[in-house]
Structures are given as C-alpha cells and as structure tokens.
Coordinates of C-alpha atoms in Angstrom, one line a residue:
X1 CA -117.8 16.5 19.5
X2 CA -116.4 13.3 19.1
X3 CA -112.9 12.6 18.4
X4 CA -111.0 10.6 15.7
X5 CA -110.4 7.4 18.1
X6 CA -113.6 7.4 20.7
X7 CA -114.9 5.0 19.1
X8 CA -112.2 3.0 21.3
X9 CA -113.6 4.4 24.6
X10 CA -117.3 3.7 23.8
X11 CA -118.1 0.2 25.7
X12 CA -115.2 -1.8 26.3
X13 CA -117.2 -5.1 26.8
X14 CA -119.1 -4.7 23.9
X15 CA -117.1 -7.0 21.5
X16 CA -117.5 -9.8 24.5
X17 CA -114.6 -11.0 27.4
X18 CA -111.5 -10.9 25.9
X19 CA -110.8 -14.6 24.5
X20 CA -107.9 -16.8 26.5
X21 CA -105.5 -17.7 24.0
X22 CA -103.9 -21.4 25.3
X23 CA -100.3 -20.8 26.2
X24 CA -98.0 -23.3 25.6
X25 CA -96.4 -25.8 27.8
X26 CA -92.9 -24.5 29.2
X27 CA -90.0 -26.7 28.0
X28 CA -88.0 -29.2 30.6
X29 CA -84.9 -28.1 32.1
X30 CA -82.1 -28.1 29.9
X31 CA -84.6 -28.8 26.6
X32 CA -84.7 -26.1 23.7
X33 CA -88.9 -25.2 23.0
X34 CA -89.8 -26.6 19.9
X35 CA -90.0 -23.6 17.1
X36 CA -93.4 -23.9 14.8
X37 CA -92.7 -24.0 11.5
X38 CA -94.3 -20.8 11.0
X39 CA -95.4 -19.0 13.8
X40 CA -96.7 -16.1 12.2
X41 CA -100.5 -16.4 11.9
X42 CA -101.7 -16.2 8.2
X43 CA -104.0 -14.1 7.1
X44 CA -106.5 -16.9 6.7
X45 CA -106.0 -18.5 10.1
X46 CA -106.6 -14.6 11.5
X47 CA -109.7 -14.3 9.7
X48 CA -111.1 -18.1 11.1
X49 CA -109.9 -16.9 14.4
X50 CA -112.2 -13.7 15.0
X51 CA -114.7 -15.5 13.4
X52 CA -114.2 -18.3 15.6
X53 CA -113.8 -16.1 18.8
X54 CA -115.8 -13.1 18.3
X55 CA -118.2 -14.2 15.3
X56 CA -117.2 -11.3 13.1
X57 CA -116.4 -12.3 10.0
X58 CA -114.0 -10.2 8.2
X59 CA -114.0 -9.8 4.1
X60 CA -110.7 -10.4 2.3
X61 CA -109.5 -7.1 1.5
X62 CA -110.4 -5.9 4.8
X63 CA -107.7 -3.2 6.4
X64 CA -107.5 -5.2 9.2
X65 CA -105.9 -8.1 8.0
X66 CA -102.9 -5.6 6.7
X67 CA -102.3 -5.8 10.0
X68 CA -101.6 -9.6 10.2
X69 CA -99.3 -9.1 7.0
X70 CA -96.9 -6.4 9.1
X71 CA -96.9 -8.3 12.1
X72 CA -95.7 -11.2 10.5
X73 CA -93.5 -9.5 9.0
X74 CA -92.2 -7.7 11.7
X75 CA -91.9 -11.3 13.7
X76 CA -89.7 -12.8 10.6
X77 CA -87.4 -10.0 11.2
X78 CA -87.4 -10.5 14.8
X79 CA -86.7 -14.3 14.6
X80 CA -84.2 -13.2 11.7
X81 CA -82.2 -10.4 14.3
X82 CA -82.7 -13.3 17.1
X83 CA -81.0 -16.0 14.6
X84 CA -77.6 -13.7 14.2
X85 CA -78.0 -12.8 17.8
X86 CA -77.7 -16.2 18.7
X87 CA -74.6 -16.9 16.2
X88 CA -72.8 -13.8 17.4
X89 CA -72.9 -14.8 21.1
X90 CA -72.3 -18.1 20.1
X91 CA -69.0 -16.6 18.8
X92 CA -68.5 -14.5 21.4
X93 CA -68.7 -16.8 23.7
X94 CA -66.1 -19.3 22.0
X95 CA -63.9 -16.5 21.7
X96 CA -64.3 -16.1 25.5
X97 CA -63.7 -19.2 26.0
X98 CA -61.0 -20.0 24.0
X99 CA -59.3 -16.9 25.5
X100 CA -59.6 -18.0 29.2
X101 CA -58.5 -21.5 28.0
X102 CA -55.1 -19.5 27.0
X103 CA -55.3 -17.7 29.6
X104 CA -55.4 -21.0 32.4
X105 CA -52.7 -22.8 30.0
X106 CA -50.8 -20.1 30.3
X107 CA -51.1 -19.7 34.3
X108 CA -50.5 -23.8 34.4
X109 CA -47.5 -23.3 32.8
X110 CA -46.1 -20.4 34.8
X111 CA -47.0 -22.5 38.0
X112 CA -45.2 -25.0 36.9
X113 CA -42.5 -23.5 36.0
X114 CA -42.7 -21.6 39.3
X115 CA -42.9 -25.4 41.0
X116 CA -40.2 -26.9 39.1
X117 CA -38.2 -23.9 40.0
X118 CA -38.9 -23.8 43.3
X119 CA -38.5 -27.8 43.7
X120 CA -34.7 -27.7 41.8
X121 CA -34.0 -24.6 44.5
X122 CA -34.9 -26.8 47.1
X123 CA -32.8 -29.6 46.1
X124 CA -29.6 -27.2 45.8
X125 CA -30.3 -25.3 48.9
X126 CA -30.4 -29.3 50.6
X127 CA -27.3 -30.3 48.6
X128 CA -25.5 -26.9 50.0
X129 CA -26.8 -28.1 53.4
X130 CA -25.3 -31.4 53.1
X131 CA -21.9 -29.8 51.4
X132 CA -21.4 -27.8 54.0
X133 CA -22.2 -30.7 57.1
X134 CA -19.9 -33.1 55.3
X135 CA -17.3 -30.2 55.1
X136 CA -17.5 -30.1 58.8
X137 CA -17.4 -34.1 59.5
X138 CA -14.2 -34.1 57.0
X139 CA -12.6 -31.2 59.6
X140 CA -13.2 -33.4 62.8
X141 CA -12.1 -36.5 60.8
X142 CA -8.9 -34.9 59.6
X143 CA -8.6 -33.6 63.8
X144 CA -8.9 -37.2 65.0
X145 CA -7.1 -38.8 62.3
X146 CA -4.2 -36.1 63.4
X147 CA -4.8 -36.9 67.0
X148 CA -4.4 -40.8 66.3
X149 CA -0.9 -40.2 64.5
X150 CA 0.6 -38.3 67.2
X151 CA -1.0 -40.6 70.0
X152 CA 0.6 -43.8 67.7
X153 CA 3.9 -41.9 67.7
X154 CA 3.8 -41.3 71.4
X155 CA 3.0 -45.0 71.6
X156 CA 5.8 -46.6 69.5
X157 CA 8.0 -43.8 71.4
X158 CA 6.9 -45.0 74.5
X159 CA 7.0 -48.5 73.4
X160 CA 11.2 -48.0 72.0
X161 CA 11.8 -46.2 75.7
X162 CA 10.6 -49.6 77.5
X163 CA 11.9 -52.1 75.3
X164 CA 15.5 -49.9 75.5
X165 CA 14.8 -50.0 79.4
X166 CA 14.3 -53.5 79.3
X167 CA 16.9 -54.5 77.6
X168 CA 19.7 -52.3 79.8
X169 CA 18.1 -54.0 82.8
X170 CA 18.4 -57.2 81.1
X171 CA 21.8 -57.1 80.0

C-alpha cells in the first residue's frame, strides 16, 4: 500500500537533472550587493521558469503557484525583519560608540589631570630641593662672612699693635 507522499520516492530523475540556477557575482571588498527591485519571483516569472526548465507548463490557478505567493511573502517579511535589524544595530552600535568615546574622553582627561598633577609635583618637589641647597649655601656664606669679620678685626688689631710699636720705637 502506498503512502500519502511516495509519490516523492518514485524516480528521482524522472522530472530531468536538477536545473543550475546562475548565482550571482559576489560584490568587491568594501561594496554593498546591489538589492533587485523585487527579488521575489512572481507568479508569472515562476510559471515561465518551469516551463522554461522543465517544460511543464502549469495552469493559472494551479496549487502550486500558492506556493510562490507565500514564499514571497515570507521573503518581504524577511527583508522587512532584516531592514529593522539593520537600523537597531546601526543604533546599537552608535550607542557603543558614543559610549566608549565618553568613556576615552573621560580616561584623557583623568591622565591629564594625573600628568598635570604629577608635572606641578615635580616642580615643587625641585623648588623644595633648590630651597633647601640654597638654605645650606646661605649657612656657609653666613660662616665665612663671620670668619672674614673676625680675621679683619684680628687684622686692624694687628695692624694698631705695629703701628703703636712703631711709633714707640720711633719716638
């Protein structure tokens, strides 16, 4: 006893090779592929096909061509759910990108902060270091200058003992 759908199983090759359909040339790097106007296949362009391909030609209100009618129906909704695809990752994506553009304005200015920070820490730490040298010359400065005014005192000492001397012996 035959089932509902042997008639699928009987012969494959009996409706001929199956026909090579040509395939479109890929596009260039970078290019978007050219979307047909419609690329649903009409019911009339499906009924010229198999009549072309397989020489069957297939009436008007032929089931069959139903077939066509859901499938191209089913490929405008596809192209519809791929069109709002496309627009939510294009938002998506400027929503990512305007978010890590935040996010590296924010990390430029924290580094430069940082840099500017570090740079006027720097310059203080240097200014300390030059406070503190100049501390120490004015200390030896103030020792010699100290050193000068006794040895100048000593001297004009010195110098009041020999001209005294002089002048006894002179006298």
């Amino acid at each position: 006893m035959a089932g509902p759908i042997d008639w699928l199983n009987e012969d494959e090759g009996a409706a001929g090779p199956e026909p090579e359909l040509p395939v479109p040339p890929l596009a260039g790097a970078g290019e978007k592929p050219e979307a047909p106007a419609s690329a649903a296949l009409t019911v009339e362009e499906a009924r010229a096909l198999l009549l072309r391909l397989h020489g069957v030609a297939v009436p008007e209100g032929d089931p069959l061509l139903m077939i066509v009618t859901l499938f191209a129906r089913v490929l405008q909704d596809y192209e519809a759910l791929l069109a709002r695809h496309d627009k939510d990752m294009a938002a998506a994506i400027g929503t990512s990108a305007t978010a890590a553009a935040k996010a590296v304005d924010e990390s430029l200015e924290t580094l430069k902060d940082k840099t500017v920070r570090a740079g006027i820490n720097g310059t203080l730490a240097l200014v300390e270091r030059q406070g503190v040298a100049v501390e120490k010359t004015m200390v030896a400065i103030r020792k010699v200058r100290t050193s000068i005014a006794v040895l100048t005192v000593l001297t004009w000492l010195a110098s009041g003992v020999s001209v005294t001397l002089l002048w006894s012996i002179l006298k």
